[in-house]
mmCIF file of C-alpha atoms and ligand atoms in Angstrom:
data_model
loop_
_atom_site.group_PDB
_atom_site.id
_atom_site.type_symbol
_atom_site.label_atom_id
_atom_site.label_comp_id
_atom_site.label_asym_id
_atom_site.label_seq_id
_atom_site.Cartn_x
_atom_site.Cartn_y
_atom_site.Cartn_z
ATOM 1 C CA MET F 12 -4.180 -10.300 -9.572
ATOM 2 C CA ILE F 13 -0.608 -10.069 -10.730
ATOM 3 C CA VAL F 14 0.913 -11.321 -13.953
ATOM 4 C CA ILE F 15 4.599 -12.149 -13.592
ATOM 5 C CA MET F 16 6.487 -11.890 -16.860
ATOM 6 C CA LYS F 17 9.506 -14.103 -17.538
ATOM 7 C CA ILE F 18 13.003 -12.601 -17.217
ATOM 8 C CA GLY F 19 13.964 -11.015 -20.538
ATOM 9 C CA SER F 20 10.388 -10.573 -21.783
ATOM 10 C CA PRO F 21 10.495 -8.273 -24.837
ATOM 11 C CA GLU F 22 9.005 -4.814 -24.260
ATOM 12 C CA PRO F 23 6.499 -5.081 -27.172
ATOM 13 C CA GLU F 24 5.228 -8.362 -25.732
ATOM 14 C CA ILE F 25 4.697 -6.771 -22.297
ATOM 15 C CA SER F 26 2.758 -3.947 -23.985
ATOM 16 C CA ARG F 27 0.742 -6.443 -26.026
ATOM 17 C CA VAL F 28 -0.234 -8.382 -22.879
ATOM 18 C CA SER F 29 -1.240 -5.116 -21.146
ATOM 19 C CA GLU F 30 -3.333 -4.015 -24.136
ATOM 20 C CA GLU F 31 -5.031 -7.391 -24.357
ATOM 21 C CA LEU F 32 -5.932 -7.312 -20.657
ATOM 22 C CA GLU F 33 -7.157 -3.739 -20.995
ATOM 23 C CA SER F 34 -9.519 -4.874 -23.720
ATOM 24 C CA TRP F 35 -10.974 -7.307 -21.170
ATOM 25 C CA GLY F 36 -12.011 -4.310 -19.054
ATOM 26 C CA LEU F 37 -9.106 -4.556 -16.595
ATOM 27 C CA THR F 38 -6.644 -1.829 -15.546
ATOM 28 C CA PRO F 39 -3.145 -3.194 -16.060
ATOM 29 C CA GLU F 40 -0.284 -1.460 -14.276
ATOM 30 C CA LYS F 41 3.289 -2.222 -15.274
ATOM 31 C CA ILE F 42 5.669 -2.555 -12.327
ATOM 32 C CA VAL F 43 9.338 -2.786 -13.230
ATOM 33 C CA GLY F 44 11.239 -4.678 -10.538
ATOM 34 C CA LYS F 45 14.944 -5.356 -10.203
ATOM 35 C CA HIS F 46 14.701 -8.689 -11.965
ATOM 36 C CA LYS F 47 11.253 -9.012 -13.431
ATOM 37 C CA VAL F 48 8.354 -7.063 -14.828
ATOM 38 C CA VAL F 49 5.044 -7.626 -13.111
ATOM 39 C CA ILE F 50 1.683 -6.478 -14.446
ATOM 40 C CA GLY F 51 -0.713 -5.616 -11.657
ATOM 41 C CA LEU F 52 -4.398 -6.037 -12.376
ATOM 42 C CA VAL F 53 -7.013 -4.297 -10.310
ATOM 43 C CA GLY F 54 -10.647 -4.462 -11.298
ATOM 44 C CA ASP F 55 -13.293 -7.093 -11.451
ATOM 45 C CA THR F 56 -11.027 -10.144 -11.428
ATOM 46 C CA VAL F 57 -13.179 -12.454 -9.262
ATOM 47 C CA ASP F 58 -14.531 -14.455 -12.166
ATOM 48 C CA LEU F 59 -11.285 -14.523 -14.101
ATOM 49 C CA ASP F 60 -9.464 -17.790 -14.419
ATOM 50 C CA PRO F 61 -5.678 -17.351 -14.023
ATOM 51 C CA LEU F 62 -5.201 -20.040 -16.694
ATOM 52 C CA GLN F 63 -7.136 -17.925 -19.180
ATOM 53 C CA ILE F 64 -4.658 -15.058 -18.626
ATOM 54 C CA GLN F 65 -1.701 -17.437 -18.785
ATOM 55 C CA GLU F 66 -2.720 -18.298 -22.355
ATOM 56 C CA VAL F 67 -2.331 -14.694 -23.531
ATOM 57 C CA SER F 68 1.441 -15.032 -23.942
ATOM 58 C CA PRO F 69 4.177 -17.676 -23.662
ATOM 59 C CA TRP F 70 6.222 -14.969 -21.881
ATOM 60 C CA ILE F 71 3.889 -15.080 -18.880
ATOM 61 C CA GLU F 72 5.598 -17.000 -16.093
ATOM 62 C CA GLN F 73 2.790 -17.053 -13.541
ATOM 63 C CA VAL F 74 -0.562 -15.499 -12.702
ATOM 64 C CA LEU F 75 -1.319 -15.020 -9.020
ATOM 65 C CA ARG F 76 -4.376 -13.809 -7.180
ATOM 66 C CA VAL F 77 -3.839 -11.140 -4.454
ATOM 67 C CA GLU F 78 -6.240 -12.329 -1.793
ATOM 68 C CA LYS F 79 -5.909 -9.332 0.518
ATOM 69 C CA GLN F 80 -8.282 -6.349 0.555
ATOM 70 C CA PHE F 81 -5.377 -4.025 -0.113
ATOM 71 C CA LYS F 82 -3.894 -4.805 -3.523
ATOM 72 C CA ARG F 83 -1.490 -2.150 -4.762
ATOM 73 C CA VAL F 84 0.190 -1.689 -1.381
ATOM 74 C CA SER F 85 0.549 -5.409 -0.774
ATOM 75 C CA ARG F 86 3.940 -7.055 -0.865
ATOM 76 C CA GLU F 87 2.626 -9.548 -3.454
ATOM 77 C CA TYR F 88 1.720 -6.765 -5.875
ATOM 78 C CA ARG F 89 5.417 -6.100 -6.412
ATOM 79 C CA HIS F 90 6.197 -9.788 -6.304
ATOM 80 C CA GLY F 91 7.865 -9.434 -2.899
ATOM 81 C CA GLU F 92 10.157 -6.572 -3.873
ATOM 82 C CA ALA F 93 10.371 -3.515 -1.591
ATOM 83 C CA SER F 94 9.679 -0.057 -3.002
ATOM 84 C CA ASP F 95 12.543 2.378 -3.212
ATOM 85 C CA ILE F 96 11.040 5.866 -2.957
ATOM 86 C CA VAL F 97 13.400 8.508 -4.220
ATOM 87 C CA VAL F 98 12.877 12.066 -3.060
ATOM 88 C CA GLN F 99 14.820 14.817 -4.791
ATOM 89 C CA THR F 100 16.142 17.384 -2.311
ATOM 90 C CA PRO F 101 18.491 20.311 -3.014
ATOM 91 C CA ASN F 102 21.259 18.244 -1.370
ATOM 92 C CA GLY F 103 20.582 15.349 -3.764
ATOM 93 C CA PRO F 104 18.298 12.338 -3.959
ATOM 94 C CA VAL F 105 17.273 10.594 -0.740
ATOM 95 C CA HIS F 106 16.044 6.992 -0.879
ATOM 96 C CA PHE F 107 13.443 5.538 1.462
ATOM 97 C CA GLY F 108 13.213 1.757 1.492
ATOM 98 C CA GLU F 109 14.017 -1.556 3.079
ATOM 99 C CA HIS F 110 17.385 -1.814 1.372
ATOM 100 C CA GLN F 111 18.378 1.808 1.851
ATOM 101 C CA PRO F 112 20.264 3.577 4.634
ATOM 102 C CA LEU F 113 18.192 5.036 7.473
ATOM 103 C CA VAL F 114 16.689 8.443 6.659
ATOM 104 C CA ILE F 115 16.469 10.978 9.482
ATOM 105 C CA VAL F 116 13.765 13.654 9.551
ATOM 106 C CA ALA F 117 13.930 16.263 12.308
ATOM 107 C CA GLY F 118 12.549 19.654 13.211
ATOM 108 C CA PRO F 119 9.990 21.443 15.319
ATOM 109 C CA CYS F 120 6.338 20.548 15.616
ATOM 110 C CA SER F 121 5.354 23.991 14.264
ATOM 111 C CA VAL F 122 7.176 26.624 12.262
ATOM 112 C CA GLU F 123 7.167 29.516 14.745
ATOM 113 C CA ASN F 124 9.368 32.202 13.210
ATOM 114 C CA GLU F 125 12.194 32.618 10.739
ATOM 115 C CA GLU F 126 15.020 32.530 13.221
ATOM 116 C CA MET F 127 13.885 29.367 15.007
ATOM 117 C CA ILE F 128 13.230 27.423 11.802
ATOM 118 C CA THR F 129 16.496 28.316 10.072
ATOM 119 C CA GLU F 130 18.478 27.783 13.274
ATOM 120 C CA THR F 131 16.817 24.383 13.824
ATOM 121 C CA ALA F 132 17.355 23.467 10.175
ATOM 122 C CA ARG F 133 21.081 24.254 10.426
ATOM 123 C CA ARG F 134 21.469 22.300 13.631
ATOM 124 C CA VAL F 135 19.605 19.173 12.502
ATOM 125 C CA LYS F 136 21.480 19.183 9.214
ATOM 126 C CA ALA F 137 24.816 19.427 11.015
ATOM 127 C CA ALA F 138 23.746 16.496 13.199
ATOM 128 C CA GLY F 139 22.985 14.322 10.155
ATOM 129 C CA ALA F 140 19.305 14.792 9.231
ATOM 130 C CA GLN F 141 18.302 14.820 5.556
ATOM 131 C CA PHE F 142 14.847 16.351 6.030
ATOM 132 C CA LEU F 143 13.464 19.258 8.006
ATOM 133 C CA ARG F 144 9.960 18.790 9.360
ATOM 134 C CA GLY F 145 7.717 21.579 10.620
ATOM 135 C CA GLY F 146 4.021 22.357 10.492
ATOM 136 C CA ALA F 147 2.544 25.430 8.846
ATOM 137 C CA TYR F 148 -0.985 24.085 9.389
ATOM 138 C CA LYS F 149 -1.432 22.352 12.737
ATOM 139 C CA PRO F 150 -4.237 19.978 13.696
ATOM 140 C CA ARG F 151 -4.900 20.946 17.327
ATOM 141 C CA THR F 152 -7.384 19.395 19.719
ATOM 142 C CA SER F 153 -8.414 22.832 20.956
ATOM 143 C CA PRO F 154 -9.590 25.543 18.558
ATOM 144 C CA TYR F 155 -7.957 28.062 20.929
ATOM 145 C CA ALA F 156 -4.506 26.486 20.679
ATOM 146 C CA PHE F 157 -1.894 27.745 18.186
ATOM 147 C CA GLN F 158 -3.059 26.639 14.744
ATOM 148 C CA GLY F 159 0.170 27.287 12.814
ATOM 149 C CA HIS F 160 1.114 30.377 10.823
ATOM 150 C CA GLY F 161 -0.272 28.949 7.568
ATOM 151 C CA GLU F 162 0.984 30.184 4.218
ATOM 152 C CA SER F 163 3.592 32.556 5.687
ATOM 153 C CA ALA F 164 5.188 29.559 7.441
ATOM 154 C CA LEU F 165 5.467 27.823 4.058
ATOM 155 C CA GLY F 166 7.639 30.757 2.968
ATOM 156 C CA LEU F 167 9.859 30.247 6.031
ATOM 157 C CA LEU F 168 10.212 26.544 5.225
ATOM 158 C CA ALA F 169 11.217 27.448 1.663
ATOM 159 C CA ALA F 170 13.876 29.786 3.072
ATOM 160 C CA ALA F 171 15.200 27.060 5.391
ATOM 161 C CA ARG F 172 15.329 24.661 2.438
ATOM 162 C CA GLU F 173 17.248 27.218 0.435
ATOM 163 C CA ALA F 174 19.674 27.878 3.301
ATOM 164 C CA THR F 175 20.427 24.246 4.145
ATOM 165 C CA GLY F 176 19.484 22.110 1.146
ATOM 166 C CA LEU F 177 17.390 19.898 3.429
ATOM 167 C CA GLY F 178 14.227 18.329 2.032
ATOM 168 C CA ILE F 179 10.994 19.638 3.578
ATOM 169 C CA ILE F 180 8.184 17.592 5.118
ATOM 170 C CA THR F 181 5.084 19.474 6.162
ATOM 171 C CA GLU F 182 1.460 18.596 6.824
ATOM 172 C CA LEU F 183 -1.484 19.236 4.516
ATOM 173 C CA MET F 184 -4.837 19.494 6.300
ATOM 174 C CA ASP F 185 -7.032 21.124 3.688
ATOM 175 C CA ALA F 186 -7.033 20.289 -0.036
ATOM 176 C CA ALA F 187 -7.408 24.026 -0.742
ATOM 177 C CA ASP F 188 -3.795 24.499 0.430
ATOM 178 C CA LEU F 189 -2.394 21.721 -1.753
ATOM 179 C CA GLU F 190 -0.827 23.866 -4.473
ATOM 180 C CA PRO F 191 1.162 26.339 -2.346
ATOM 181 C CA LEU F 192 2.136 23.552 0.044
ATOM 182 C CA ALA F 193 3.312 21.230 -2.729
ATOM 183 C CA ASP F 194 5.467 24.066 -4.084
ATOM 184 C CA VAL F 195 7.525 23.967 -0.882
ATOM 185 C CA ALA F 196 7.203 20.390 0.412
ATOM 186 C CA ASP F 197 9.388 17.596 -0.912
ATOM 187 C CA VAL F 198 7.142 15.160 0.951
ATOM 188 C CA ILE F 199 3.554 15.978 1.964
ATOM 189 C CA GLN F 200 2.483 14.737 5.373
ATOM 190 C CA ILE F 201 -1.043 13.501 5.976
ATOM 191 C CA GLY F 202 -1.464 13.526 9.738
ATOM 192 C CA ALA F 203 -2.950 10.920 12.041
ATOM 193 C CA ARG F 204 -6.239 12.803 12.287
ATOM 194 C CA ASN F 205 -6.696 12.833 8.524
ATOM 195 C CA MET F 206 -5.600 9.273 7.823
ATOM 196 C CA GLN F 207 -9.132 8.384 6.793
ATOM 197 C CA ASN F 208 -10.033 11.677 5.145
ATOM 198 C CA PHE F 209 -10.706 9.845 1.906
ATOM 199 C CA SER F 210 -11.320 12.896 -0.248
ATOM 200 C CA LEU F 211 -7.969 14.344 0.875
ATOM 201 C CA LEU F 212 -6.283 10.987 0.170
ATOM 202 C CA LYS F 213 -7.735 10.979 -3.360
ATOM 203 C CA LYS F 214 -6.462 14.526 -3.944
ATOM 204 C CA VAL F 215 -2.890 13.790 -2.846
ATOM 205 C CA GLY F 216 -3.043 10.558 -4.809
ATOM 206 C CA ALA F 217 -3.751 12.540 -7.955
ATOM 207 C CA GLN F 218 -0.572 14.637 -7.711
ATOM 208 C CA ASP F 219 3.121 13.730 -7.835
ATOM 209 C CA LYS F 220 4.718 14.698 -4.526
ATOM 210 C CA PRO F 221 5.526 11.731 -2.254
ATOM 211 C CA ILE F 222 3.204 11.283 0.730
ATOM 212 C CA LEU F 223 3.991 10.548 4.348
ATOM 213 C CA LEU F 224 0.892 8.835 5.711
ATOM 214 C CA LYS F 225 0.728 8.803 9.488
ATOM 215 C CA ARG F 226 -1.206 6.068 11.233
ATOM 216 C CA GLY F 227 -4.510 7.203 12.715
ATOM 217 C CA MET F 228 -4.384 7.137 16.489
ATOM 218 C CA SER F 229 -6.926 4.318 16.671
ATOM 219 C CA ALA F 230 -6.395 2.787 13.253
ATOM 220 C CA THR F 231 -5.751 -0.891 12.712
ATOM 221 C CA ILE F 232 -2.925 -1.875 10.390
ATOM 222 C CA GLU F 233 -5.495 -2.899 7.806
ATOM 223 C CA GLU F 234 -7.315 0.451 7.940
ATOM 224 C CA TRP F 235 -3.976 2.197 7.592
ATOM 225 C CA LEU F 236 -2.987 0.117 4.568
ATOM 226 C CA MET F 237 -6.409 0.680 2.993
ATOM 227 C CA ALA F 238 -5.867 4.430 3.453
ATOM 228 C CA ALA F 239 -2.540 4.078 1.621
ATOM 229 C CA GLU F 240 -4.354 2.046 -1.041
ATOM 230 C CA TYR F 241 -6.533 5.119 -1.761
ATOM 231 C CA ILE F 242 -3.419 7.126 -2.600
ATOM 232 C CA LEU F 243 -1.935 4.413 -4.811
ATOM 233 C CA ALA F 244 -5.290 3.774 -6.481
ATOM 234 C CA ALA F 245 -5.468 7.474 -7.392
ATOM 235 C CA GLY F 246 -2.095 7.184 -9.137
ATOM 236 C CA ASN F 247 0.609 8.098 -6.614
ATOM 237 C CA SER F 248 2.672 5.096 -5.539
ATOM 238 C CA ASN F 249 5.182 7.112 -3.495
ATOM 239 C CA VAL F 250 3.796 6.600 -0.014
ATOM 240 C CA ILE F 251 5.780 6.250 3.223
ATOM 241 C CA LEU F 252 3.962 4.847 6.257
ATOM 242 C CA CYS F 253 4.634 6.512 9.617
ATOM 243 C CA GLU F 254 3.824 4.846 12.938
ATOM 244 C CA ARG F 255 3.317 7.590 15.535
ATOM 245 C CA GLY F 256 1.795 5.776 18.476
ATOM 246 C CA ILE F 257 -1.727 4.505 19.025
ATOM 247 C CA ARG F 258 -4.351 4.856 21.730
ATOM 248 C CA THR F 259 -4.426 2.075 24.264
ATOM 249 C CA PHE F 260 -5.891 1.827 27.784
ATOM 250 C CA ASP F 261 -2.806 3.445 29.328
ATOM 251 C CA ASN F 262 -1.753 7.019 28.604
ATOM 252 C CA LYS F 263 -0.706 7.992 32.102
ATOM 253 C CA TYR F 264 3.038 8.005 31.538
ATOM 254 C CA ALA F 265 3.446 8.000 27.778
ATOM 255 C CA ARG F 266 1.169 10.015 25.469
ATOM 256 C CA ASN F 267 0.597 7.040 23.177
ATOM 257 C CA THR F 268 1.686 3.438 22.807
ATOM 258 C CA LEU F 269 4.368 3.284 20.139
ATOM 259 C CA ASP F 270 3.606 0.144 18.175
ATOM 260 C CA LEU F 271 7.039 -1.079 17.165
ATOM 261 C CA SER F 272 5.576 -4.432 16.211
ATOM 262 C CA ALA F 273 4.114 -2.533 13.251
ATOM 263 C CA ILE F 274 7.595 -2.671 11.687
ATOM 264 C CA PRO F 275 7.825 -6.425 11.065
ATOM 265 C CA VAL F 276 4.080 -6.620 10.439
ATOM 266 C CA LEU F 277 4.195 -3.950 7.737
ATOM 267 C CA ARG F 278 7.329 -5.477 6.308
ATOM 268 C CA SER F 279 5.509 -8.726 5.712
ATOM 269 C CA LEU F 280 2.356 -7.084 4.330
ATOM 270 C CA THR F 281 3.558 -4.198 2.188
ATOM 271 C CA HIS F 282 6.354 -3.037 -0.090
ATOM 272 C CA LEU F 283 6.047 0.560 1.171
ATOM 273 C CA PRO F 284 8.800 2.167 3.284
ATOM 274 C CA ILE F 285 8.341 2.592 7.028
ATOM 275 C CA MET F 286 8.984 5.592 9.297
ATOM 276 C CA ILE F 287 8.782 5.712 13.088
ATOM 277 C CA ASP F 288 7.951 8.874 15.034
ATOM 278 C CA PRO F 289 8.989 8.270 18.652
ATOM 279 C CA SER F 290 8.222 11.912 19.556
ATOM 280 C CA HIS F 291 4.442 11.675 19.120
ATOM 281 C CA GLY F 292 4.744 7.971 19.973
ATOM 282 C CA THR F 293 5.809 8.686 23.550
ATOM 283 C CA GLY F 294 5.038 12.371 24.077
ATOM 284 C CA LYS F 295 8.079 12.827 26.328
ATOM 285 C CA ALA F 296 11.553 13.891 25.242
ATOM 286 C CA GLU F 297 13.233 11.572 27.765
ATOM 287 C CA TYR F 298 11.634 8.492 26.186
ATOM 288 C CA VAL F 299 12.487 9.416 22.604
ATOM 289 C CA PRO F 300 16.128 8.195 22.436
ATOM 290 C CA SER F 301 15.462 4.624 23.567
ATOM 291 C CA MET F 302 12.503 4.253 21.207
ATOM 292 C CA ALA F 303 14.515 5.704 18.326
ATOM 293 C CA MET F 304 17.233 3.170 19.051
ATOM 294 C CA ALA F 305 14.727 0.310 19.230
ATOM 295 C CA SER F 306 13.108 1.416 15.972
ATOM 296 C CA ILE F 307 16.367 1.075 14.081
ATOM 297 C CA ALA F 308 17.033 -2.308 15.667
ATOM 298 C CA ALA F 309 13.530 -3.412 14.638
ATOM 299 C CA GLY F 310 14.245 -2.418 11.048
ATOM 300 C CA THR F 311 12.635 0.967 10.430
ATOM 301 C CA ASP F 312 13.602 2.724 7.201
ATOM 302 C CA SER F 313 13.400 6.215 8.672
ATOM 303 C CA LEU F 314 12.873 8.217 11.843
ATOM 304 C CA MET F 315 10.988 11.453 12.522
ATOM 305 C CA ILE F 316 12.114 13.342 15.597
ATOM 306 C CA GLU F 317 10.843 16.650 16.944
ATOM 307 C CA VAL F 318 13.603 19.141 17.747
ATOM 308 C CA HIS F 319 13.073 22.661 19.100
ATOM 309 C CA PRO F 320 15.695 25.266 20.055
ATOM 310 C CA ASN F 321 13.834 25.993 23.287
ATOM 311 C CA PRO F 322 11.312 23.222 24.070
ATOM 312 C CA ALA F 323 10.035 24.987 27.210
ATOM 313 C CA LYS F 324 8.813 27.866 25.027
ATOM 314 C CA ALA F 325 7.489 25.783 22.084
ATOM 315 C CA LEU F 326 4.047 26.737 20.764
ATOM 316 C CA SER F 327 3.217 23.036 20.330
ATOM 317 C CA ASP F 328 4.614 19.699 21.493
ATOM 318 C CA GLY F 329 7.402 21.174 23.636
ATOM 319 C CA PRO F 330 7.445 18.315 26.186
ATOM 320 C CA GLN F 331 8.334 15.759 23.486
ATOM 321 C CA SER F 332 10.882 17.926 21.642
ATOM 322 C CA LEU F 333 14.627 17.424 21.946
ATOM 323 C CA THR F 334 17.015 20.363 22.096
ATOM 324 C CA PRO F 335 19.421 20.600 19.137
ATOM 325 C CA ASP F 336 22.267 19.528 21.474
ATOM 326 C CA ARG F 337 20.368 16.457 22.628
ATOM 327 C CA PHE F 338 19.459 15.601 19.044
ATOM 328 C CA ASP F 339 23.097 15.913 18.032
ATOM 329 C CA SER F 340 24.220 13.482 20.730
ATOM 330 C CA LEU F 341 21.288 11.181 19.924
ATOM 331 C CA VAL F 342 22.409 10.829 16.298
ATOM 332 C CA LYS F 343 25.836 9.759 17.557
ATOM 333 C CA GLU F 344 24.170 7.174 19.815
ATOM 334 C CA LEU F 345 21.974 5.991 16.942
ATOM 335 C CA SER F 346 24.998 5.480 14.718
ATOM 336 C CA VAL F 347 26.008 2.464 16.818
ATOM 337 C CA VAL F 348 22.734 0.651 16.122
ATOM 338 C CA GLY F 349 22.561 2.020 12.582
ATOM 339 C CA LYS F 350 25.969 0.604 11.730
ATOM 340 C CA ALA F 351 25.183 -2.717 13.402
ATOM 341 C CA MET F 352 22.057 -2.950 11.248
ATOM 342 C CA ASN F 353 24.000 -1.918 8.161
ATOM 343 C CA ARG F 354 21.645 1.021 7.660
ATOM 344 C CA TRP F 355 24.018 3.925 8.281
ATOM 345 C CA LEU F 356 24.905 6.450 5.620
ATOM 346 C CA LEU F 357 28.432 7.715 5.298
ATOM 347 C CA GLU F 358 27.280 11.308 5.901
ATOM 348 C CA HIS F 359 25.581 10.232 9.127
ATOM 349 C CA ALA F 360 28.722 8.406 10.081
ATOM 350 C CA MET F 361 30.772 11.536 9.434
ATOM 351 C CA ALA F 362 28.365 13.753 11.348
ATOM 352 C CA ALA F 363 28.490 11.233 14.168
ATOM 353 C CA VAL F 364 32.293 11.274 14.549
HETATM 354 C C1 PEP K 577 2.921 16.250 13.827
HETATM 355 O O1 PEP K 577 3.666 15.586 13.094
HETATM 356 O O2 PEP K 577 3.281 17.304 14.400
HETATM 357 C C2 PEP K 577 1.562 15.746 14.083
HETATM 358 C C3 PEP K 577 0.552 16.553 14.376
HETATM 359 O O3 PEP K 577 1.514 14.421 14.020
HETATM 360 P P1 PEP K 577 0.289 13.381 14.189
HETATM 361 O O4 PEP K 577 -0.593 13.604 13.018
HETATM 362 O O5 PEP K 577 0.991 12.065 14.177
HETATM 363 O O6 PEP K 577 -0.363 13.690 15.499
HETATM 364 MN MN1 MN K 578 3.886 17.620 16.830
#
């Protein structure tokens, strides 16, 4: 349920309403929007009569029931307002959200060595990216494939952050690595394979770093949103949803089926920001540019693109990685759509000249 307070409601009155509802055994959560304050109520609200809540204060404008299974992530929970997730990076704050400029995340699949990660970081920054991505811990189908360099790779990411000022996005697979990883990451990635690792979701929900939640490869939109709900329910409302392609009957030519229809669907269902990963979505570097372009046109809030200085020699996901030169020209191509959609940052525009 949500309780919408009237514009100009006095702070003490909002607190009084929250305290009153708490004494009824509910868990009120104050959400400050651009225009109004909304009090979200999660708990046993089935038998509650909205009129009964309405009587608590003359400052209550409306009481609405959230019918969906997912509550906190639902668009209604914020009374239709999109979330603006602010991530502090050394280069300054970066905003993810429906009304924000497009955010570009780029970098290799795995952190391989110091030279390749700092070189890639420099190149993607020069091209216009705000975040460097790169895995220290890699979820691989085969136990014999390269698993990532682990903690030492976190050190290399920290060095690349220091050298370029880019924010860092890297994947957490095991809760035991949370602390050292959160020291380096500005955003913690939960990968497709762990989307429904509920104990991991609870752990990252109980800490402060923003979370990038990738869609499970066979997850429905509802399962994905319920996974995000775990993180919000544990206390962390800074979640970005990343579509990275799903399994369908056809994987002969593209690795996955990139579900771009997820963009308008998510937009209608949730207030959380959206990211598209056309690299894992298609699995082939040659298909990445057109899907990146389409993602912006469809309204994505951010893009994640794999870039490697020498894709032929990459330890993981080489075939889908762009060279730094190709990424640089891609950002220039993207600027056309980005500007048309009014989602292009000045810095991107400058990098794209
Ligand atoms: C990745 O980002 O390199 C990755 C492993 O992604 P996903 O979880 O989407 O497969
Ligand atoms: Mn990868």
